[in-house]
Short mmCIF file of C-alpha atoms in Angstrom, two decimals:
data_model
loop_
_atom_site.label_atom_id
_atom_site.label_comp_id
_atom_site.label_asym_id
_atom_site.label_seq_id
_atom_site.Cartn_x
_atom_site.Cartn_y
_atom_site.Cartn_z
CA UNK A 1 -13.20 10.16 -73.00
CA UNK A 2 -10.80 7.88 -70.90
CA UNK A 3 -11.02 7.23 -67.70
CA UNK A 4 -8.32 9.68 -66.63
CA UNK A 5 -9.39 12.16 -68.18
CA UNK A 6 -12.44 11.84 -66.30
CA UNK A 7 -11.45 11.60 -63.34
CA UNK A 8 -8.57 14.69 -63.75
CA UNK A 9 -11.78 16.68 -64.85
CA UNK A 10 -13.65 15.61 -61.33
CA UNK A 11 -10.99 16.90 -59.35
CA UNK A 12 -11.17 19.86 -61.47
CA UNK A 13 -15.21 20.13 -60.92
CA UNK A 14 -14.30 19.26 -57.36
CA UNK A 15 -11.70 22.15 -56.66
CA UNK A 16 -13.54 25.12 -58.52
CA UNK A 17 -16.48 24.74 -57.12
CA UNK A 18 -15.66 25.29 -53.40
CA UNK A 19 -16.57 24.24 -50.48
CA UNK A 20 -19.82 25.85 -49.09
CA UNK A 21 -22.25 24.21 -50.66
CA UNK A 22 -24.00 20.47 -52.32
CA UNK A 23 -24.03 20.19 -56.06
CA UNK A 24 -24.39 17.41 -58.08
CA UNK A 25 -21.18 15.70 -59.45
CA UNK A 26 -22.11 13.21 -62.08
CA UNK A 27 -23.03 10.93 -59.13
CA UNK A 28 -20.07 12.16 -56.84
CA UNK A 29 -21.51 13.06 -53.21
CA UNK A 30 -19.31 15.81 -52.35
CA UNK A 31 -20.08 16.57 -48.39
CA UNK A 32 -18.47 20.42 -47.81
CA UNK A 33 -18.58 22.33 -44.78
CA UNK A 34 -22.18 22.96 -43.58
CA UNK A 35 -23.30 19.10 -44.33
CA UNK A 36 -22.53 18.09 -40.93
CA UNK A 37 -23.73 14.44 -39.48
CA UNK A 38 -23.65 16.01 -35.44
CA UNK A 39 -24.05 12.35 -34.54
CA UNK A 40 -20.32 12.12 -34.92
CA UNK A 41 -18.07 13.63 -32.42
CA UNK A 42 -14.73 13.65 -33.67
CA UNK A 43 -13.54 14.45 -37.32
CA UNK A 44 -15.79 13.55 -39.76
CA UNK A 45 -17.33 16.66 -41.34
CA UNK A 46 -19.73 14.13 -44.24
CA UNK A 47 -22.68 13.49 -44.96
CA UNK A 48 -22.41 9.39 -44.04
CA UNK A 49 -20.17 7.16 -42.34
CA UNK A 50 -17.93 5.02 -43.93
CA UNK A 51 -15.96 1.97 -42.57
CA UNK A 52 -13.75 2.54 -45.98
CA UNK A 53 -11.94 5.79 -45.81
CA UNK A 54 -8.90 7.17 -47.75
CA UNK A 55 -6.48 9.63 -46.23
CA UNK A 56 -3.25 11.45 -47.22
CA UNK A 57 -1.89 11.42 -44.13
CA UNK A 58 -0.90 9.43 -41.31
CA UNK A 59 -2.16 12.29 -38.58
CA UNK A 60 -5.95 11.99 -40.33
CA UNK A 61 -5.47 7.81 -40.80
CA UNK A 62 -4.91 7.83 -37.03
CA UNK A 63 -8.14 9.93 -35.99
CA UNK A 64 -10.54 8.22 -38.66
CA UNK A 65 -9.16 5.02 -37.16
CA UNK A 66 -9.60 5.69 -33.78
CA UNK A 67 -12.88 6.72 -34.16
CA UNK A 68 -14.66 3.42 -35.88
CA UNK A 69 -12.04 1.41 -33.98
CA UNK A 70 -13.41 2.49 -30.43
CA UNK A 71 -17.12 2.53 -31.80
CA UNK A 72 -17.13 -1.25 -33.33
CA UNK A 73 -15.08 -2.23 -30.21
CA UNK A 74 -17.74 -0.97 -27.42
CA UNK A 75 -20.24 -3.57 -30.03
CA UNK A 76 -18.06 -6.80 -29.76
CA UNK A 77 -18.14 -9.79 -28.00
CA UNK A 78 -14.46 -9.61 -26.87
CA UNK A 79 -11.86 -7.23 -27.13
CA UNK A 80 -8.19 -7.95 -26.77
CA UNK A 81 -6.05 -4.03 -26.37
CA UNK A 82 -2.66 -4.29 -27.33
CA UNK A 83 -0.74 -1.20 -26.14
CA UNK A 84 1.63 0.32 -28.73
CA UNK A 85 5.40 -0.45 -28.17
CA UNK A 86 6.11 3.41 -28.30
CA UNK A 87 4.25 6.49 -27.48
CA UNK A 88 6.94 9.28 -28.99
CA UNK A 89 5.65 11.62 -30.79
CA UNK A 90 8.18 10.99 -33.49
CA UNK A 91 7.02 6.99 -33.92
CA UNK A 92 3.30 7.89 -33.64
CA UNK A 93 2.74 7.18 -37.33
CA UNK A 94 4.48 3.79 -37.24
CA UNK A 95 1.87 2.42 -34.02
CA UNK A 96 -0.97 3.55 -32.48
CA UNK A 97 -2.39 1.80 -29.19
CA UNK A 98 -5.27 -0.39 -31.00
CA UNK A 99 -8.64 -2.59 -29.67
CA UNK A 100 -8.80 -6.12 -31.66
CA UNK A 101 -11.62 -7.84 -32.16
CA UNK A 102 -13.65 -10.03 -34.42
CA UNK A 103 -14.14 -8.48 -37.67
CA UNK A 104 -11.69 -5.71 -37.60
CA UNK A 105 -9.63 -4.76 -40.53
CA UNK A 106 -6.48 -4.67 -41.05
CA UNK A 107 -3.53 -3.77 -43.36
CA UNK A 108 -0.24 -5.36 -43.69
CA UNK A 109 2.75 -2.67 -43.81
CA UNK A 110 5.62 -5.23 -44.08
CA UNK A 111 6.21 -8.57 -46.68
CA UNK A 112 6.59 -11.88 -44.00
CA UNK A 113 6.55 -14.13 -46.51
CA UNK A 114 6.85 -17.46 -43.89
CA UNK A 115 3.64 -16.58 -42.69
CA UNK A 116 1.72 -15.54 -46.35
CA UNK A 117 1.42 -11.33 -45.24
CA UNK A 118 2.04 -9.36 -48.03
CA UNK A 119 2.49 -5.76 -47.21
CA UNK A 120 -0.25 -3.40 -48.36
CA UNK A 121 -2.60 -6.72 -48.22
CA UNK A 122 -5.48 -6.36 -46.62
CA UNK A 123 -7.29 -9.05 -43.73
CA UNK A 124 -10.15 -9.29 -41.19
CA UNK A 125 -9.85 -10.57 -37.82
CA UNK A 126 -11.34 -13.55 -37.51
CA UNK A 127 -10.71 -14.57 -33.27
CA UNK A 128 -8.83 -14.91 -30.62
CA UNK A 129 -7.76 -18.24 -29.48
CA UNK A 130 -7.19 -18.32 -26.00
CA UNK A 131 -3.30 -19.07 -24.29
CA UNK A 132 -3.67 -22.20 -22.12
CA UNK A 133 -3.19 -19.85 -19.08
CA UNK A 134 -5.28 -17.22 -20.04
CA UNK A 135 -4.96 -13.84 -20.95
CA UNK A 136 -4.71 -12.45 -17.33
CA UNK A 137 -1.59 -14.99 -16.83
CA UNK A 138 0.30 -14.16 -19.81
CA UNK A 139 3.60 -12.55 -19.43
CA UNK A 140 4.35 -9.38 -20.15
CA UNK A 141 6.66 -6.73 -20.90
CA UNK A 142 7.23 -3.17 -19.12
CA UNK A 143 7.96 -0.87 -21.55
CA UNK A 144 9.92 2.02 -20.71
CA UNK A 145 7.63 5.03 -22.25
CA UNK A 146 4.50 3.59 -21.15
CA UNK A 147 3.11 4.03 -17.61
CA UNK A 148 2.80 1.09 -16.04
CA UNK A 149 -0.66 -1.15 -16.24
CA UNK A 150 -2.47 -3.99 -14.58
CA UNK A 151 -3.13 -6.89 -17.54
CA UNK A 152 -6.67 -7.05 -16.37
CA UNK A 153 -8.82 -10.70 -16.44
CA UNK A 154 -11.34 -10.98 -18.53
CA UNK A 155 -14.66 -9.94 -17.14
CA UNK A 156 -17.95 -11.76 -18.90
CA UNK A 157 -15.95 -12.30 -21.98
CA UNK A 158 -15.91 -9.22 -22.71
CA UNK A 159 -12.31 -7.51 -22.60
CA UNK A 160 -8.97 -8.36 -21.53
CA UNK A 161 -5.87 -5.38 -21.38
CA UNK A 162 -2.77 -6.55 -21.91
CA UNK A 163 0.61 -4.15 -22.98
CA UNK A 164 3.16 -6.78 -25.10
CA UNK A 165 2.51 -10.40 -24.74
CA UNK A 166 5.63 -13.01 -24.80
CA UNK A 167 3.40 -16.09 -24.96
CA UNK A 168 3.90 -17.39 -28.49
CA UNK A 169 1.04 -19.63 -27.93
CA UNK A 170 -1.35 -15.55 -27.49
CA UNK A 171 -2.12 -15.40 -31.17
CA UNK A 172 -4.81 -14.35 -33.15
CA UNK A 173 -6.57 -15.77 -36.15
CA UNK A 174 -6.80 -13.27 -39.51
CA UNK A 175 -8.35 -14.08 -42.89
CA UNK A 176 -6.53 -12.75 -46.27
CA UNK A 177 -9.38 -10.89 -48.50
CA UNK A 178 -7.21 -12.02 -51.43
CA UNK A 179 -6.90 -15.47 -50.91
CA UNK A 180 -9.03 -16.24 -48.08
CA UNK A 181 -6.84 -18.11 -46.23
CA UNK A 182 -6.46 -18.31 -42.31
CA UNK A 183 -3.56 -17.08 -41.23
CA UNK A 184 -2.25 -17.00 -36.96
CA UNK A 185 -0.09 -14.12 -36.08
CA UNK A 186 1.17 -14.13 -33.34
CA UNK A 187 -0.16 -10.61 -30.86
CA UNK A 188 3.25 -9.10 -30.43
CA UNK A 189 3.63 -9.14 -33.68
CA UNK A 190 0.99 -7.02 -34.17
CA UNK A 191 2.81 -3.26 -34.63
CA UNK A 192 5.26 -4.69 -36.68
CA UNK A 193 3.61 -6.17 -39.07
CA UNK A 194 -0.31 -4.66 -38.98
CA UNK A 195 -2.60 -1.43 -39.04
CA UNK A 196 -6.09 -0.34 -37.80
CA UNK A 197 -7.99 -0.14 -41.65
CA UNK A 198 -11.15 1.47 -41.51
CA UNK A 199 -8.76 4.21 -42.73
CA UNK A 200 -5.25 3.68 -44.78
CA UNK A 201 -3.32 6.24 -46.81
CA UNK A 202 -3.51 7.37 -50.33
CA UNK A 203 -0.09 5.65 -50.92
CA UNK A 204 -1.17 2.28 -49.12
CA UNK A 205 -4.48 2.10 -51.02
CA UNK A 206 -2.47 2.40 -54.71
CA UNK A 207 -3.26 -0.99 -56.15
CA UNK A 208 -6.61 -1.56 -53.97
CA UNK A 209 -9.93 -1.84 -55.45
CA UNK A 210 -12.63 -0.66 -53.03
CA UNK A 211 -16.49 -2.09 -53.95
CA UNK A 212 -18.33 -0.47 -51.54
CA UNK A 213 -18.83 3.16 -50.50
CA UNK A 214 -15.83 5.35 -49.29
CA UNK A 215 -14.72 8.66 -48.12
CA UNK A 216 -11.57 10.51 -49.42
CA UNK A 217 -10.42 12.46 -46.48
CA UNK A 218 -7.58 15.58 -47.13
CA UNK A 219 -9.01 16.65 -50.36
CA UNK A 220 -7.03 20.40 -49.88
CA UNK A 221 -2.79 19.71 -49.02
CA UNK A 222 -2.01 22.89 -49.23
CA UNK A 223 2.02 21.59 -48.15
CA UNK A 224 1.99 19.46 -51.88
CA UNK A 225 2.70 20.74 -55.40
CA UNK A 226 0.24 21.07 -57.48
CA UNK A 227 1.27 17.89 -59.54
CA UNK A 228 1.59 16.43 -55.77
CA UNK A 229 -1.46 17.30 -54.90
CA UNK A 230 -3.83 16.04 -58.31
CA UNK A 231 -1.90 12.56 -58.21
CA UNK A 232 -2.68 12.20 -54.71
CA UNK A 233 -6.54 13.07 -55.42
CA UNK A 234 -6.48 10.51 -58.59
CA UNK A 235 -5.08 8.05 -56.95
CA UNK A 236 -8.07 8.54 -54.38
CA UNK A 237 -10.88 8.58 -56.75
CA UNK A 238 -9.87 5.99 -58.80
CA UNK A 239 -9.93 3.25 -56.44
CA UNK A 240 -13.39 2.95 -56.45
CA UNK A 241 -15.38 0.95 -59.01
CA UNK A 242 -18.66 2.91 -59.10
CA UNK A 243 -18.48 6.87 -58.77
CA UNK A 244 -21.37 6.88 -56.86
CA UNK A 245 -20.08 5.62 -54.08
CA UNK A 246 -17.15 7.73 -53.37
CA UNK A 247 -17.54 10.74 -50.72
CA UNK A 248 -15.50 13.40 -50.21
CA UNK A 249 -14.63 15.83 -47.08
CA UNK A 250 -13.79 18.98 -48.57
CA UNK A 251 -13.02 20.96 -45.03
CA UNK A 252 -9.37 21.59 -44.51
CA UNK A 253 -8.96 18.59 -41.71
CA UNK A 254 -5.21 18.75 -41.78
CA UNK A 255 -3.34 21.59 -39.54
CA UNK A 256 -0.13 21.47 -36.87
CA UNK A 257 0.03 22.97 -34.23
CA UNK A 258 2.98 22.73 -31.25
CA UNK A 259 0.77 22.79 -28.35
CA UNK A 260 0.25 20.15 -25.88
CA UNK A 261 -2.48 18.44 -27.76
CA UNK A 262 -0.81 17.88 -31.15
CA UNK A 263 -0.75 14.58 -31.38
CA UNK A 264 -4.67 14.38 -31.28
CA UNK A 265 -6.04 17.72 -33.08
CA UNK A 266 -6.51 17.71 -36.46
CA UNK A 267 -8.38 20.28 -37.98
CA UNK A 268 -9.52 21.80 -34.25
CA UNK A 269 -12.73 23.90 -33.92
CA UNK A 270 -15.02 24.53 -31.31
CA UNK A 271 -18.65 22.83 -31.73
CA UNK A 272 -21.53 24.66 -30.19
CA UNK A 273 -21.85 21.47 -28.28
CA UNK A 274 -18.92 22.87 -25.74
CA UNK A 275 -20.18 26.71 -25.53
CA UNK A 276 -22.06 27.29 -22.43
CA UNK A 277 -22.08 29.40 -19.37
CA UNK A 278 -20.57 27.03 -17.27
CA UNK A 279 -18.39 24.81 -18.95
CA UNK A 280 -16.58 22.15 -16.83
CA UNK A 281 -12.46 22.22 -16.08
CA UNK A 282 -11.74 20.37 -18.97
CA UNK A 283 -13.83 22.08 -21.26
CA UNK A 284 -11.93 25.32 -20.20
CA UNK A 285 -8.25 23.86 -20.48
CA UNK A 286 -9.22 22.26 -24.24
CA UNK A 287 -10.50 25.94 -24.87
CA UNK A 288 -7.14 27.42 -23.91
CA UNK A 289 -5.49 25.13 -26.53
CA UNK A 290 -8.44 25.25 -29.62
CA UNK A 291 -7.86 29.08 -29.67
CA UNK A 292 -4.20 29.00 -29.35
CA UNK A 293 -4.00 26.33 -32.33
CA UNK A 294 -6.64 27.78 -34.68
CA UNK A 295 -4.67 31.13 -34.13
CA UNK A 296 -2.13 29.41 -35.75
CA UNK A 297 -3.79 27.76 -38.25
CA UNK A 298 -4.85 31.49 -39.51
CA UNK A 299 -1.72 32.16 -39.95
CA UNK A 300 -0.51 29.99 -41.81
CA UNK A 301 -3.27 29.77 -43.72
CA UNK A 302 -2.44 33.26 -44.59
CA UNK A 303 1.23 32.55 -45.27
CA UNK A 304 0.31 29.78 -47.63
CA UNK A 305 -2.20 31.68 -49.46
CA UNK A 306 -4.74 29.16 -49.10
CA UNK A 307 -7.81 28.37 -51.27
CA UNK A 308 -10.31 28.40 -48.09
CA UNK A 309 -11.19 31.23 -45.60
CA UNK A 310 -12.22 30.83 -42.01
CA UNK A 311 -15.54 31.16 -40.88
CA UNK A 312 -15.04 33.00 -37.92
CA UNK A 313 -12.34 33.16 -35.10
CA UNK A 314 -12.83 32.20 -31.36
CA UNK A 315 -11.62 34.52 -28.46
CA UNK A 316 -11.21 33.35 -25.45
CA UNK A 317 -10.92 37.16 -23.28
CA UNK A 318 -14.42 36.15 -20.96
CA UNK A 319 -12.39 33.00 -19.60
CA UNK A 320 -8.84 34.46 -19.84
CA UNK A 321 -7.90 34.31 -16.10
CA UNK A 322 -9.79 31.28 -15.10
CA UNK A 323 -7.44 29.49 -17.58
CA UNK A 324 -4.63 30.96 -17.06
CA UNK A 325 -4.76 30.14 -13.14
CA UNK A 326 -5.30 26.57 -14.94
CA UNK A 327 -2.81 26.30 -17.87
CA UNK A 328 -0.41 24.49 -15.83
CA UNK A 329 -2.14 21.25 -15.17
CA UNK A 330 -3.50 20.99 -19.06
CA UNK A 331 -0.68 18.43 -20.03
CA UNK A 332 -1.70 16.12 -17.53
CA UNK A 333 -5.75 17.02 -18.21
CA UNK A 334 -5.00 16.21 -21.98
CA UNK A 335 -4.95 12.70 -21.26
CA UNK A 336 -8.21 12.67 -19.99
CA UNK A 337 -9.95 14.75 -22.47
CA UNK A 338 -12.75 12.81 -23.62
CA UNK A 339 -12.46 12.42 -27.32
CA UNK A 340 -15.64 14.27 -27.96
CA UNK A 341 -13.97 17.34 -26.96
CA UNK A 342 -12.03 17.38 -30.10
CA UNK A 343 -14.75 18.63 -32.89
CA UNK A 344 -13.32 18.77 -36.29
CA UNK A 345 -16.14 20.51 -37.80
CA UNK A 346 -16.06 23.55 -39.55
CA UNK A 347 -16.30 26.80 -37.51
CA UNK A 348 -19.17 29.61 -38.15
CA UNK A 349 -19.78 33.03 -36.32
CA UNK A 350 -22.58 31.27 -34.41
CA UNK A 351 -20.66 29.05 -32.67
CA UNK A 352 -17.40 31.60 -31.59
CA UNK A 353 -17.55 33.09 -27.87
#
C-alpha cells in the first residue's frame, strides 16, 4: 500500500472513530476529549506536551505559541520582549508581542536573500549581543496603538523590555537548521521577517520534515470542504517520519466569538478549576464572557451540522446580577486576565454551574 493511501486511511480511522475515547492507531496516539494533562492551563487538551505542534490556523498557532513561549521564557537566562508593531485585531495574525531568548525557534515568513532567510526556513536563537549602550539606552519608538512603556534595565541578567529598537547595532544572533550557519538580524526586524515556532501552520510546515514527536492541533474545520479539510489533515500527518510520534487533539479547539475576549479564546470552556463559591472579580467577568461565547458556539455548531456534540452547557443565572453590575469594566479587566483563566478543555456536566 503507498504511503498515501495510508495515511488517507488514518484520517479515515481517525474521523470515524470519534472523539470520546483511546484506541490504538497502528502506533498513532490519538489524545480525545477526556485525556486531559490538568498540568496545562491553557489549550492543550493531549496527552503530552510537545515543543513541535502543527495548526490550521493562525488563532490556534498564536495560543500554542504563547503558551511554550512564556513557559521556556520564565526558564532562561535572559529575555529580550519585543512588543509587536500593531495590536489590531485585523493584523493579529501577521505579529504577536513575543519573549526572545536563547534557544527559541523560529520561522521565517518572508525570502531576504542579503541576509541568507528563506521564508518558511526554520532557525534557533542562538544570543543576544549586547548594543554598546545597553539595552536600557537604546532608542525607541512610540507606537501609536500601543500604550506607552518604560524600556526597563536589565535586572541580574535576567530581562530587558523594550517596544521597537532603532539601534542597528541591537541585533540578535540565529542559527539556520538547514545550513547551520549564523546569521545577525537585526531586532526590529523581527515581525517582519520572523515567527514564534513551537507552533506553525499546516501551510507553513508543507515541505518540513519533523524527527521528533508532534501534535496536530485543529483536526475537525468544520468551515473547510471536505477535500479542504483531508488535504489539510495529510499534509499534517505526513510531515512526520515515524507514526509513532505524531499526536493528535481531536476536541474542536477552533470557535469565534465577537465578545470582548476574541482575540484570546479559542475553544472556551470552563475548568472545574474556576467553579467555587466565591470566585474572585475576574473570575466572575471571564464567566460573563465563557457563557456568552460557548452560547454561540452551540449555535453554530448546530447551524453547521457538526460531527461533535457538547458535553454540557454552563448557566450563569446564580451570578447574573453580580455581573451584570460588573459587565462594564470587563474590557479593561480582560487585559489582566491571567492566562490560566482561559481553559480550553472539553466541557462535562460535572464541571457546569
Amino acid at each position: 500500500m503507498r504511503m498515501n493511501d495510508i495515511l488517507h486511511a488514518v484520517v479515515q480511522m481517525v474521523d470515524e472513530h470519534g472523539t470520546h475515547e483511546t484506541f490504538p492507531c497502528n502506533g498513532l496516539t490519538v489524545a480525545t476529549h477526556d485525556e486531559i494533562s490538568h498540568d496545562i492551563p491553557t489549550m492543550f487538551p493531549v496527552t503530552d506536551e510537545t515543543t513541535v505542534n502543527i495548526a490550521y490556523t493562525h488563532k490556534t498557532r498564536r495560543v500554542v505559541n504563547r503558551y511554550y513561549m512564556n513557559k521556556y521564557a520564565a526558564l532562561a537566562n535572559e529575555v529580550v520582549e519585543v512588543l509587536a508593531p500593531t495590536k489590531t485585531e485585523e493584523q493579529l495574525h501577521k505579529c504577536q508581542d513575543v519573549k526572545l531568548f536563547a534557544g527559541a525557534p523560529i520561522i521565517a515568513i518572508r525570502t531576504v536573500k542579503k541576509m541568507k532567510v528563506y521564508n518558511a526556513e526554520m532557525f534557533d536563537v542562538v544570543e543576544f549581543p549586547r548594543p554598546p549602550t545597553g539595552w536600557h539606552n537604546a532608542t525607541l519608538t512610540q507606537l501609536k496603538d500601543i500604550a506607552q512603556k518604560m524600556c526597563l534595565p536589565s535586572s541580574g541578567n535576567k530581562a530587558a523590555l523594550v517596544e521597537r529598537i532603532e539601534n542597528k547595532e541591537s541585533a540578535f544572533v540565529i542559527r539556520s537548521r538547514r545550513s547551520g550557519e549564523e546569521i545577525h538580524v537585526p531586532l526590529e526586524r523581527f515581525h517582519d521577517m520572523f515567527r514564534i515556532a513551537y507552533c506553525i501552520t499546516v501551510h507553513q510546515s508543507q515541505g518540513q520534515t519533523i524527527r521528533e514527536r508532534y501534535t496536530i492541533f485543529d483536526w475537525y474545520l468544520p468551515f473547510l470542504k471536505d477535500e479542504e479539510r483531508a488535504r489539510a489533515k495529510y499534509v499534517a500527518l505526513s510531515r512526520g517520519t515515524r507514526k509513532d510520534h505524531v499526536q493528535i487533539d481531536t476536541s474542536d479547539s477552533v470557535l469565534y466569538g465577537d465578545d470582548v475576549l476574541k482575540s484570546f479564546i479559542e475553544h472556551v470552556v470552563l475548568n472545574d478549576d474556576y467553579v467555587g463559591d466565591k470566585p474572585d472579580f475576574e473570575t466572575f467577568a471571564m464567566r460573563h464572557m465563557l457563557d456568552k461565547h460557548h452560547a454561540w458556539a452551540v449555535e453554530t455548531r448546530a447551524k453547521h451540522n457538526e460531527l461533535f456534540v457538547p458535553r454540557g452547557m454552563c448557566t450563569l443565572a446564580v451570578y447574573t446580577e453580580l455581573i451584570d453590575a460588573v459587565v462594564e469594566d470587563v474590557r479593561a479587566t480582560a487585559i489582566r486576565v491571567n492566562a490560566a483563566c482561559l481553559a480550553c478543555v472539553p466541557m462535562s456536566i460535572d464541571t457546569c454551574l
